[in-house]
Coordinates of C-alpha atoms in Angstrom, one line a residue:
X1 CA 0.0 0.0 0.0
X2 CA 3.0 2.4 -0.4
X3 CA 1.0 4.1 -3.0
X4 CA -1.1 5.9 -0.5
X5 CA 2.0 7.8 0.6
X6 CA 2.3 11.2 -1.0
X7 CA 4.0 11.0 -4.4
X8 CA 7.9 11.8 -5.0
X9 CA 8.8 15.4 -5.2
X10 CA 10.0 16.3 -8.8
X11 CA 13.7 16.2 -9.3
X12 CA 15.0 19.7 -9.7
X13 CA 15.0 21.0 -13.2
X14 CA 18.3 21.7 -15.0
X15 CA 19.1 25.5 -15.4
X16 CA 17.0 27.2 -18.1
X17 CA 18.3 28.8 -21.1
X18 CA 19.0 32.5 -21.0
X19 CA 15.7 34.2 -21.7
X20 CA 15.1 37.6 -23.1
X21 CA 12.4 39.5 -21.4
X22 CA 11.2 42.1 -24.1
X23 CA 8.2 42.2 -26.2
X24 CA 8.3 41.1 -30.0
X25 CA 5.6 42.1 -32.6
X26 CA 5.7 38.4 -33.8
X27 CA 3.3 35.6 -33.2
X28 CA 0.8 33.5 -35.0
X29 CA -2.1 35.0 -37.0
X30 CA -5.1 36.2 -34.8
X31 CA -7.8 33.9 -34.4
X32 CA -10.1 36.0 -36.4
X33 CA -7.9 35.9 -39.5
X34 CA -7.4 32.1 -38.8
X35 CA -11.1 31.6 -38.8
X36 CA -11.5 33.4 -42.1
X37 CA -8.8 31.2 -43.5
X38 CA -11.0 28.3 -43.2
X39 CA -14.0 29.8 -45.4
X40 CA -12.4 29.0 -48.7
X41 CA -13.6 25.9 -50.5
X42 CA -11.7 22.8 -49.9
X43 CA -9.9 24.2 -46.9
X44 CA -11.9 23.4 -43.9
X45 CA -11.0 19.9 -43.5
X46 CA -7.1 20.0 -43.5
X47 CA -7.5 23.4 -41.8
X48 CA -9.3 22.1 -38.9
X49 CA -7.0 18.9 -38.7
X50 CA -4.0 21.4 -38.7
X51 CA -5.4 23.4 -35.9
X52 CA -6.0 20.2 -33.7
X53 CA -2.5 19.1 -34.4
X54 CA -1.1 22.4 -33.6
X55 CA -3.1 22.4 -30.3
X56 CA -1.8 19.2 -29.2
X57 CA 1.8 20.1 -30.1
X58 CA 2.1 17.8 -33.1
X59 CA 4.1 20.4 -35.3
X60 CA 4.7 17.8 -38.2
X61 CA 1.2 17.0 -38.5
X62 CA 0.2 20.5 -38.3
X63 CA 2.8 21.4 -40.9
X64 CA 1.4 18.7 -43.1
X65 CA -2.3 19.7 -42.8
X66 CA -1.5 23.4 -43.3
X67 CA 0.4 22.6 -46.5
X68 CA -2.6 20.5 -47.7
X69 CA -5.0 23.6 -47.0
X70 CA -2.5 25.9 -48.9
X71 CA -3.2 23.7 -52.2
X72 CA -6.7 24.9 -52.2
X73 CA -5.7 28.8 -51.6
X74 CA -1.9 29.1 -52.3
X75 CA -1.8 32.8 -51.4
X76 CA -3.7 32.7 -48.1
X77 CA -1.5 34.8 -45.8
X78 CA -2.8 33.1 -42.6
X79 CA -2.1 29.4 -43.8
X80 CA 1.2 30.6 -45.1
X81 CA 2.3 32.0 -42.0
X82 CA 1.2 29.0 -39.8
X83 CA 2.7 26.5 -42.4
X84 CA 6.0 28.3 -42.3
X85 CA 6.1 28.3 -38.4
X86 CA 5.1 24.7 -38.0
X87 CA 7.3 23.6 -40.9
X88 CA 10.4 25.1 -39.2
X89 CA 9.3 23.9 -35.8
X90 CA 9.2 20.2 -37.1
X91 CA 12.8 20.8 -38.4
X92 CA 11.8 21.1 -42.1
X93 CA 13.0 24.6 -42.7
X94 CA 14.0 23.7 -46.2
X95 CA 10.4 23.2 -47.1
X96 CA 9.6 26.6 -45.5
X97 CA 11.7 28.8 -47.7
X98 CA 9.7 28.5 -50.8
X99 CA 6.4 29.5 -48.6
X100 CA 8.5 32.4 -47.1
X101 CA 9.1 33.6 -50.7
X102 CA 5.2 33.1 -51.7
X103 CA 4.4 35.1 -48.5
X104 CA 6.9 37.9 -49.3
X105 CA 5.4 38.0 -52.9
X106 CA 1.8 38.1 -51.4
X107 CA 2.6 40.6 -48.7
X108 CA 6.0 42.2 -49.2
X109 CA 7.7 43.1 -45.8
X110 CA 5.6 40.6 -43.9
X111 CA 7.8 40.2 -40.6
X112 CA 7.6 36.3 -40.7
X113 CA 8.5 36.0 -44.4
X114 CA 11.5 38.5 -44.0
X115 CA 12.7 36.8 -41.0
X116 CA 12.9 33.4 -42.7
X117 CA 14.4 34.6 -45.9
X118 CA 16.9 36.8 -44.0
X119 CA 18.0 33.7 -41.9
X120 CA 18.4 31.6 -45.2
X121 CA 20.5 34.2 -46.7
X122 CA 22.9 34.3 -43.7
X123 CA 22.8 30.5 -43.7
X124 CA 23.9 30.3 -47.3
X125 CA 26.6 33.1 -46.9
X126 CA 24.9 36.1 -48.2
X127 CA 24.8 38.7 -45.4
X128 CA 24.1 41.6 -47.7
X129 CA 20.8 39.9 -49.0
X130 CA 20.0 39.2 -45.3
X131 CA 20.3 42.9 -44.4
X132 CA 18.3 43.8 -47.6
X133 CA 15.6 41.5 -46.4
X134 CA 15.4 42.8 -43.0
X135 CA 15.5 46.5 -44.1
X136 CA 12.3 45.7 -46.1
X137 CA 10.3 44.6 -43.0
X138 CA 6.7 46.0 -42.9
X139 CA 7.6 48.0 -39.5
X140 CA 10.0 50.7 -40.6
X141 CA 12.3 50.0 -37.6
X142 CA 11.8 46.3 -37.9
X143 CA 11.2 44.0 -35.0
X144 CA 13.7 44.1 -32.2
X145 CA 15.2 40.6 -33.1
X146 CA 15.3 41.6 -36.6
X147 CA 17.6 44.4 -35.8
X148 CA 19.7 42.3 -33.8
X149 CA 20.0 40.0 -36.8
X150 CA 20.6 42.9 -39.1
X151 CA 23.4 44.0 -36.8
X152 CA 25.0 40.5 -37.0
X153 CA 24.6 40.4 -40.7
X154 CA 26.4 43.6 -41.1
X155 CA 29.3 41.9 -38.9
X156 CA 29.2 38.9 -41.2
X157 CA 29.6 41.3 -44.4
X158 CA 32.7 42.7 -42.8
X159 CA 31.2 46.0 -41.5
X160 CA 31.9 45.8 -37.8
X161 CA 31.4 49.5 -37.6
X162 CA 27.9 49.5 -38.9
X163 CA 27.1 46.5 -36.6
X164 CA 28.6 48.3 -33.7
X165 CA 26.3 51.5 -34.5
X166 CA 23.1 49.5 -34.9
X167 CA 23.6 47.7 -31.5
X168 CA 24.3 51.0 -29.9
X169 CA 21.1 52.5 -31.3
X170 CA 19.3 49.6 -30.0
X171 CA 20.8 49.9 -26.5
X172 CA 19.9 53.7 -26.4
X173 CA 16.4 53.3 -27.9
X174 CA 13.0 52.4 -26.4
X175 CA 12.1 49.6 -28.8
X176 CA 12.1 46.8 -26.3
X177 CA 12.3 48.8 -22.9
X178 CA 15.0 48.3 -20.1
X179 CA 15.2 44.5 -20.7
X180 CA 15.7 45.0 -24.4
X181 CA 18.5 47.4 -23.6
X182 CA 20.3 44.9 -21.5
X183 CA 20.1 42.4 -24.4
X184 CA 21.6 45.0 -26.8
X185 CA 24.4 45.5 -24.3
X186 CA 24.9 41.7 -24.2
X187 CA 25.1 41.6 -28.1
X188 CA 27.5 44.4 -28.1
X189 CA 29.9 42.4 -25.8
X190 CA 29.6 39.5 -28.0
X191 CA 30.3 41.4 -31.1
X192 CA 33.3 43.1 -29.6
X193 CA 34.8 39.8 -28.4
X194 CA 34.2 38.3 -31.9
X195 CA 36.1 41.4 -33.4
X196 CA 39.1 40.8 -31.0
X197 CA 38.2 43.9 -28.8
X198 CA 38.1 42.2 -25.4
X199 CA 38.5 45.5 -23.4
X200 CA 35.4 47.0 -25.1
X201 CA 33.7 43.7 -24.7
X202 CA 34.2 43.8 -21.0
X203 CA 32.8 47.3 -20.6
X204 CA 29.6 46.1 -22.4
X205 CA 29.1 42.9 -20.6
X206 CA 29.7 44.6 -17.2
X207 CA 27.0 47.1 -18.3
X208 CA 24.6 44.3 -19.1
X209 CA 25.2 42.5 -15.9
X210 CA 24.9 45.8 -13.7
X211 CA 21.5 46.5 -15.5
X212 CA 20.2 43.0 -15.1
X213 CA 18.6 41.4 -12.1
X214 CA 21.5 39.1 -11.3
X215 CA 23.7 37.5 -13.9
X216 CA 22.8 34.2 -15.5
X217 CA 25.4 31.5 -16.1
X218 CA 25.6 32.6 -19.7
X219 CA 26.6 36.1 -18.8
X220 CA 29.0 34.8 -16.2
X221 CA 30.6 32.6 -18.8
X222 CA 31.1 35.3 -21.5
X223 CA 32.6 37.7 -19.0
X224 CA 35.0 35.0 -17.5
X225 CA 36.0 34.1 -20.9
X226 CA 36.8 38.0 -21.7
X227 CA 38.9 38.3 -18.6
X228 CA 40.9 35.2 -19.4
X229 CA 41.8 36.8 -22.9
X230 CA 42.6 39.8 -21.2
X231 CA 45.2 37.9 -19.1
X232 CA 43.1 38.3 -15.9
X233 CA 42.8 34.5 -15.2
X234 CA 42.6 34.9 -11.4
X235 CA 39.6 37.1 -11.8
X236 CA 38.1 34.8 -14.4
X237 CA 38.4 31.8 -12.0
X238 CA 37.0 33.6 -9.1
X239 CA 34.0 34.7 -11.0
X240 CA 33.3 31.2 -12.1
X241 CA 33.9 29.5 -8.7
X242 CA 31.6 32.0 -7.1
X243 CA 28.8 31.3 -9.6
X244 CA 29.2 27.5 -9.2
X245 CA 29.0 27.9 -5.4
X246 CA 25.5 29.5 -5.9
X247 CA 24.3 26.7 -8.1
X248 CA 23.4 22.8 -7.8
X249 CA 25.9 22.3 -10.6
X250 CA 26.4 23.7 -14.2
X251 CA 28.4 21.5 -16.7
X252 CA 29.1 24.5 -18.7
X253 CA 30.5 26.5 -15.9
X254 CA 32.4 23.4 -14.6
X255 CA 34.0 22.9 -18.1
X256 CA 35.1 26.4 -18.0
X257 CA 36.4 26.2 -14.5
X258 CA 38.5 23.1 -15.6
X259 CA 39.8 25.0 -18.6
X260 CA 40.9 28.0 -16.6
X261 CA 42.4 25.8 -13.9
X262 CA 44.5 24.3 -16.6
X263 CA 45.4 27.7 -18.4
X264 CA 43.3 27.2 -21.2
X265 CA 41.7 30.5 -22.4
X266 CA 38.3 30.0 -24.0
X267 CA 37.5 31.6 -27.4
X268 CA 34.7 34.1 -27.6
X269 CA 31.2 32.4 -27.5
X270 CA 30.4 33.9 -30.9
X271 CA 32.9 34.2 -33.6
X272 CA 30.6 34.8 -36.8
X273 CA 27.7 36.7 -37.8
X274 CA 25.8 33.6 -38.2
X275 CA 26.6 32.5 -34.6
X276 CA 25.6 35.9 -33.4
X277 CA 22.2 35.8 -35.2
X278 CA 21.7 32.3 -33.7
X279 CA 22.5 33.6 -30.3
X280 CA 19.6 36.2 -30.7
X281 CA 17.1 33.8 -32.0
X282 CA 17.9 31.3 -29.2
X283 CA 17.4 33.9 -26.4
X284 CA 14.2 35.0 -27.9
X285 CA 13.0 31.3 -28.2
X286 CA 13.4 30.9 -24.6
X287 CA 11.2 34.0 -23.7
X288 CA 8.5 32.9 -26.1
X289 CA 7.9 29.7 -24.5
X290 CA 6.4 31.5 -21.5
X291 CA 3.4 32.9 -23.5
X292 CA 0.9 32.0 -26.2
X293 CA 3.7 31.9 -28.8
X294 CA 5.0 28.6 -28.0
X295 CA 5.2 27.5 -31.6
X296 CA 6.9 30.6 -32.5
X297 CA 9.5 29.8 -29.8
X298 CA 10.1 26.3 -31.0
X299 CA 10.5 27.9 -34.6
X300 CA 13.1 30.5 -33.3
X301 CA 15.1 27.7 -31.6
X302 CA 15.1 25.7 -34.7
X303 CA 16.4 28.8 -36.8
X304 CA 19.1 29.2 -34.2
X305 CA 20.5 25.8 -34.8
X306 CA 20.1 26.1 -38.5
X307 CA 22.6 29.0 -38.3
X308 CA 24.8 27.5 -35.7
X309 CA 24.3 23.5 -35.7
X310 CA 26.8 23.6 -32.9
X311 CA 24.6 25.5 -30.5
X312 CA 24.1 22.6 -28.1
X313 CA 21.9 24.6 -25.8
X314 CA 19.6 25.3 -28.6
X315 CA 19.2 21.5 -29.4
X316 CA 18.5 20.9 -25.7
X317 CA 15.8 23.6 -25.7
X318 CA 14.2 22.1 -28.9
X319 CA 14.2 18.6 -27.3
X320 CA 12.6 20.0 -24.2
X321 CA 9.9 21.7 -26.1
X322 CA 9.1 18.7 -28.3
X323 CA 9.2 16.2 -25.4
X324 CA 6.9 18.5 -23.2
X325 CA 4.5 18.7 -26.2
X326 CA 4.4 14.9 -26.7
X327 CA 6.6 14.8 -29.6
X328 CA 9.0 12.3 -28.1
X329 CA 10.5 10.7 -31.2
X330 CA 11.3 14.2 -32.5
X331 CA 12.7 15.1 -29.2
X332 CA 15.1 12.1 -29.3
X333 CA 16.5 13.3 -32.7
X334 CA 17.2 16.8 -31.1
X335 CA 18.8 15.5 -28.1
X336 CA 21.0 13.3 -30.4
X337 CA 22.3 16.3 -32.2
X338 CA 24.1 17.5 -29.1
X339 CA 27.9 16.3 -29.3
X340 CA 28.9 13.6 -27.1
X341 CA 31.8 15.6 -25.8
X342 CA 29.7 18.8 -25.2
X343 CA 29.4 20.0 -21.6
X344 CA 25.6 19.6 -22.4
X345 CA 26.0 15.9 -23.4
X346 CA 24.9 14.7 -19.9
X347 CA 21.8 16.8 -20.1
X348 CA 21.0 15.7 -23.5
X349 CA 21.5 12.0 -22.6
X350 CA 19.0 12.4 -19.5
X351 CA 16.6 14.2 -21.8
X352 CA 16.8 11.6 -24.5
X353 CA 16.2 8.9 -21.9
X354 CA 13.1 10.7 -20.7
X355 CA 11.8 11.0 -24.2
X356 CA 12.4 7.3 -24.8
X357 CA 10.5 6.5 -21.6
X358 CA 7.6 8.8 -22.7
X359 CA 7.6 7.0 -26.0
X360 CA 6.9 3.6 -24.3
X361 CA 10.6 2.6 -24.8
X362 CA 11.5 2.8 -21.2
X363 CA 13.9 -0.1 -21.3
X364 CA 16.0 1.7 -23.9
X365 CA 15.8 4.9 -21.7
X366 CA 17.2 2.9 -18.7
X367 CA 19.9 1.7 -20.9
X368 CA 20.8 5.2 -22.0
X369 CA 21.0 6.2 -18.3
X370 CA 23.1 3.2 -17.4
X371 CA 25.7 4.0 -20.0
X372 CA 25.8 7.6 -19.1
X373 CA 26.3 6.8 -15.4
X374 CA 29.0 4.3 -16.1
X375 CA 30.7 6.8 -18.5
X376 CA 30.3 9.6 -16.0
X377 CA 30.6 8.0 -12.5
X378 CA 30.7 11.4 -10.8
X379 CA 27.9 12.9 -12.4
X380 CA 25.1 13.1 -9.7
X381 CA 22.3 13.9 -12.4
X382 CA 23.2 10.7 -14.2
X383 CA 22.6 8.7 -11.0
X384 CA 19.5 10.6 -10.1
X385 CA 18.1 10.2 -13.5
X386 CA 18.7 6.4 -13.5
X387 CA 17.2 6.1 -10.0
X388 CA 14.0 8.0 -11.0
X389 CA 13.3 5.9 -14.0
X390 CA 14.1 2.8 -12.4
X391 CA 11.5 3.8 -9.6
X392 CA 9.0 4.7 -12.2
X393 CA 9.5 1.2 -13.6
X394 CA 9.0 -0.2 -10.0
X395 CA 12.4 -1.8 -10.1
X396 CA 12.9 -0.7 -6.5
X397 CA 16.2 -2.6 -5.5
X398 CA 17.9 -1.3 -8.7
X399 CA 16.5 2.2 -8.1
X400 CA 17.8 2.0 -4.5
X401 CA 21.3 1.1 -5.9
X402 CA 21.3 4.1 -8.2
X403 CA 20.2 6.5 -5.3
X404 CA 22.8 4.9 -3.2
X405 CA 25.5 5.7 -6.0
X406 CA 24.1 9.2 -5.9
X407 CA 24.5 9.7 -2.3
X408 CA 27.9 8.4 -2.2
X409 CA 29.0 11.3 -4.4
X410 CA 27.7 13.7 -1.5
X411 CA 30.5 14.3 1.0
X412 CA 28.5 16.5 3.5
X413 CA 24.7 16.0 3.2
X414 CA 22.9 19.3 3.4
X415 CA 19.3 20.5 3.8
X416 CA 18.6 20.4 0.2
X417 CA 19.6 16.7 0.0
X418 CA 16.4 15.5 2.1
X419 CA 14.8 14.6 -1.2
X420 CA 17.5 12.1 -2.1
X421 CA 17.2 10.3 1.2
X422 CA 13.5 10.4 0.9
X423 CA 13.5 8.9 -2.6
X424 CA 16.1 6.1 -1.5
X425 CA 14.0 5.5 1.5
X426 CA 11.0 4.7 -0.7
X427 CA 13.0 2.5 -2.9
X428 CA 14.3 0.6 0.0
X429 CA 10.7 0.2 1.5
X430 CA 9.2 -0.9 -1.7
X431 CA 11.9 -3.5 -2.1
X432 CA 11.2 -5.0 1.6
X433 CA 14.5 -3.4 3.1
X434 CA 12.7 -1.6 6.0
X435 CA 15.5 -1.1 8.2
X436 CA 17.5 1.0 5.7
X437 CA 14.2 2.7 4.5
X438 CA 13.5 3.9 8.1
X439 CA 17.0 5.2 8.7
X440 CA 16.8 7.3 5.4
X441 CA 13.4 8.8 6.3
X442 CA 14.8 9.7 9.7
X443 CA 17.8 11.3 8.0
X444 CA 15.6 13.2 5.7
X445 CA 13.7 14.5 8.7
X446 CA 16.8 15.3 10.5
X447 CA 17.8 17.5 7.3
X448 CA 14.3 19.0 6.8
X449 CA 12.4 18.5 10.2
X450 CA 9.1 19.6 9.1
X451 CA 8.8 18.2 5.6
X452 CA 5.3 17.1 5.0
X453 CA 6.2 14.4 2.4
X454 CA 8.5 12.6 4.8
X455 CA 6.4 13.0 8.0
X456 CA 3.4 11.5 6.0
X457 CA 5.4 8.4 4.4
X458 CA 7.1 7.5 7.5
X459 CA 4.1 7.9 9.7
X460 CA 2.0 5.9 7.3
X461 CA 4.5 3.2 7.2
X462 CA 4.5 2.9 11.0
X463 CA 0.7 2.7 11.0
X464 CA 0.8 -0.2 8.3
X465 CA 3.2 -1.9 10.7
X466 CA 1.0 -1.1 13.8
X467 CA 3.9 0.5 15.7
X468 CA 4.8 3.8 16.9
X469 CA 1.0 4.8 16.4
X470 CA 0.9 8.0 18.6
X471 CA 4.1 9.2 17.1
X472 CA 2.9 8.3 13.8
X473 CA -0.4 10.3 14.4
X474 CA 1.3 13.3 15.5
X475 CA 3.7 13.3 12.6
X476 CA 0.6 12.9 10.0
X477 CA -1.3 15.7 11.8
X478 CA 1.6 17.9 11.4
X479 CA 1.8 16.9 7.7
X480 CA -2.0 17.6 7.2
X481 CA -1.6 21.2 8.9
X482 CA 1.0 21.9 6.1
X483 CA -0.9 20.3 3.1
X484 CA -4.5 20.1 4.2
X485 CA -5.6 19.6 0.4
X486 CA -3.3 16.7 -0.2
X487 CA -5.6 13.6 -0.4
X488 CA -2.8 11.2 0.3
X489 CA -1.9 12.9 3.6
X490 CA -5.6 13.2 4.6
X491 CA -6.0 9.5 4.0
X492 CA -2.9 8.8 6.1
X493 CA -4.5 10.8 9.0
X494 CA -7.9 8.9 8.6
X495 CA -6.1 5.6 8.4
X496 CA -3.9 6.0 11.6
X497 CA -7.2 7.1 13.5
X498 CA -8.8 4.0 12.2
X499 CA -5.8 2.0 13.5
X500 CA -6.1 3.5 16.9
X501 CA -9.8 2.7 17.0
X502 CA -11.4 6.3 16.6
X503 CA -13.7 5.3 13.9
X504 CA -16.1 8.1 13.8
X505 CA -13.2 10.7 13.4
X506 CA -11.4 8.2 11.0
X507 CA -14.4 8.3 8.7
X508 CA -14.7 12.0 8.6
X509 CA -11.1 12.3 7.5
X510 CA -11.3 9.5 5.1
X511 CA -14.6 11.0 3.5
X512 CA -12.5 14.2 2.9
X513 CA -9.7 12.2 1.3
X514 CA -12.2 10.7 -1.1
X515 CA -13.5 14.1 -1.9
X516 CA -9.9 15.1 -2.7
X517 CA -9.0 12.1 -4.6
X518 CA -12.3 10.4 -5.7
X519 CA -10.8 7.8 -7.9
X520 CA -8.1 6.4 -5.8
X521 CA -8.8 2.7 -5.0
X522 CA -7.0 2.5 -1.7
X523 CA -8.5 5.7 -0.2
X524 CA -12.1 4.2 -1.2
X525 CA -11.3 0.9 0.4
X526 CA -10.0 2.8 3.5
X527 CA -13.2 4.7 3.8
X528 CA -15.3 1.5 3.2
X529 CA -13.6 -0.1 6.2
X530 CA -14.2 3.0 8.5
X531 CA -17.9 3.1 7.4
X532 CA -18.2 -0.6 8.3
X533 CA -16.8 -0.2 11.7
X534 CA -19.4 2.6 12.5
X535 CA -22.1 0.5 11.4
X536 CA -22.8 2.0 7.7
X537 CA -22.4 -1.3 6.2
X538 CA -24.4 -0.7 3.0
X539 CA -22.3 2.6 2.4
X540 CA -19.2 0.4 3.1
X541 CA -19.9 -2.1 0.4
X542 CA -20.6 0.7 -2.0
X543 CA -17.1 2.2 -1.3
X544 CA -15.5 -1.1 -1.7
X545 CA -17.2 -1.5 -5.1
X546 CA -15.9 1.7 -6.2
X547 CA -12.7 0.8 -5.2
X548 CA -12.6 -2.5 -7.2
X549 CA -13.8 -0.3 -10.2
X550 CA -10.5 1.9 -10.0
X551 CA -8.4 -1.3 -10.5
X552 CA -6.4 -1.6 -7.1
X553 CA -3.3 -3.8 -7.1
X554 CA -4.0 -7.5 -7.3
X555 CA -3.4 -8.3 -3.6
X556 CA -5.8 -5.5 -2.4
X557 CA -8.4 -6.3 -5.1
X558 CA -8.5 -9.9 -3.7
X559 CA -9.1 -8.8 -0.1
X560 CA -11.8 -6.2 -1.1
X561 CA -13.6 -9.0 -3.0
X562 CA -13.4 -11.0 0.0
X563 CA -15.0 -8.3 2.1
X564 CA -17.7 -7.9 -0.4
X565 CA -18.5 -11.6 0.0
X566 CA -17.9 -12.2 3.7
X567 CA -18.0 -8.7 5.3
X568 CA -15.0 -7.0 7.1
X569 CA -15.6 -8.9 10.3
X570 CA -15.2 -12.4 8.8
X571 CA -12.0 -11.3 6.8
X572 CA -10.3 -9.8 10.0
X573 CA -11.1 -12.9 11.9
X574 CA -9.7 -15.1 9.2
X575 CA -6.4 -12.8 9.3
X576 CA -6.2 -12.9 13.1
X577 CA -6.4 -16.7 13.0
X578 CA -3.6 -16.9 10.5
X579 CA -1.4 -14.8 12.8
X580 CA -2.4 -11.2 12.0
X581 CA -2.7 -8.8 15.0
X582 CA -5.5 -9.4 17.5
X583 CA -8.8 -7.7 17.1
X584 CA -10.8 -5.5 19.3
X585 CA -14.6 -4.7 19.2
X586 CA -15.7 -1.8 17.1
X587 CA -18.4 1.0 18.2
X588 CA -20.6 -1.0 15.8
X589 CA -20.0 -4.4 17.3
X590 CA -17.7 -5.3 14.4
X591 CA -14.0 -5.9 14.7
X592 CA -10.8 -4.0 13.6
X593 CA -7.2 -4.9 13.7
X594 CA -5.5 -4.0 16.9
X595 CA -3.4 -0.9 16.4
X596 CA -1.2 -1.6 19.5

């Protein structure tokens, strides 16, 4: 019955990509225009199919259906826009270029067509054409991201002065507010570093960091690289070490720290105009994921790696977007694009394993994590990821071994490590290693004394073992105070009261637990037992029948079926005769297990 204890807390996510917090005049067509797009003859069917696919995140299917709809109305701007976005999002940018040309012919200066064609020009080595495209944007000044890309196109064309002036105007202007000005300063730093002017780059990056609300790992890495190239290695090392001390680990910073410790001076983050434009698109993509333009965000990330195929963080972002959207096979392809020797390789392997698991290929996912953990035995994330996946597969003993390997990597357990002891404790408990499990739960409470998940799990376990019931009750009551809407914890309180013979109060709490989690089989079963003990036997049978309908574990299902045939009294008497704890009389004249 371990399933009654609160679910595991989620593993802490890896640091997010650098996101740009400024408004962009870009997005999918408004719904009014989209509805009008479906009115032409022959469009309705494929258009509706495309919209449905887009809503569920199936970018490849959406792109296919939008393209089918375009056959009936080749110049429909709404369909062209949506087809471009979803083709790019599905990794089919080559098919989007002709549509962008058609959109440009239909509506010259349309921001989406301009952006697609400018990126294609940069990709094929024609920065002058990219600048000309961006200059033709329907908004005279162009969207903010377009101006960033235009600056990098100027740099690619060999006109660093024009690029520098363009970024300076962005930094001084009001196009995207204070946050946009920070981003302009950041790109100014990247550009100066790419031009070999690290002293100027340091001034720009310091301005960006001072203006921002705290430096991201990406800003720290850029600044440390600049300092190292200026010969200020001690300052560079100190900056990286300070940033690492404030994180749970960052493989990119760790790689940089190792390089600096060994006197290796890193090159600039960006060295070409195409890479600079990719950096702009990548940053924007992270921001757009937070709003209604998620598909635009995916498309921007795809355009970023189109310009810079070595942008590992871009591939990670694409994989994460696709995986969260249910596109697991496409996600694995994105994760596979991260080079095996990149600092991001560990994160990519974990992402790929999760995508395989979500695609019902869990054994393959476990295999990926085993290989990763073996190749990087000091990588805490690999061991944790393996433990989590084995736990979800209910391979408890193996999960415990993986969590054990993770804990061996921690020299001095801190408060934040309570969750790892909690997770290993669950794996031990489910693999019938109670002494080890209990020790882990107690250690977790030592690190985080009032943690409701641990209080509940340990308290419930003691209830099931008919021991330490008073202490278990106090622990679970404390957990309920903190999480009164958690049905599992409320159930635990009801069940410990049941074990203590306080049936009326137990029934009240178990009724509340059923309200919170109405389809949980064990909670319904518990409530049925409490109802039986206070004489409400018809209602008890009803709850047991509900429990059966929700497919409990086989052992529980057999016991519930027996209760329905014979009644709880007879089942308890049979269990007592077989060596289960003795029984006492209930307030309704029935019997219950002796909680003592």
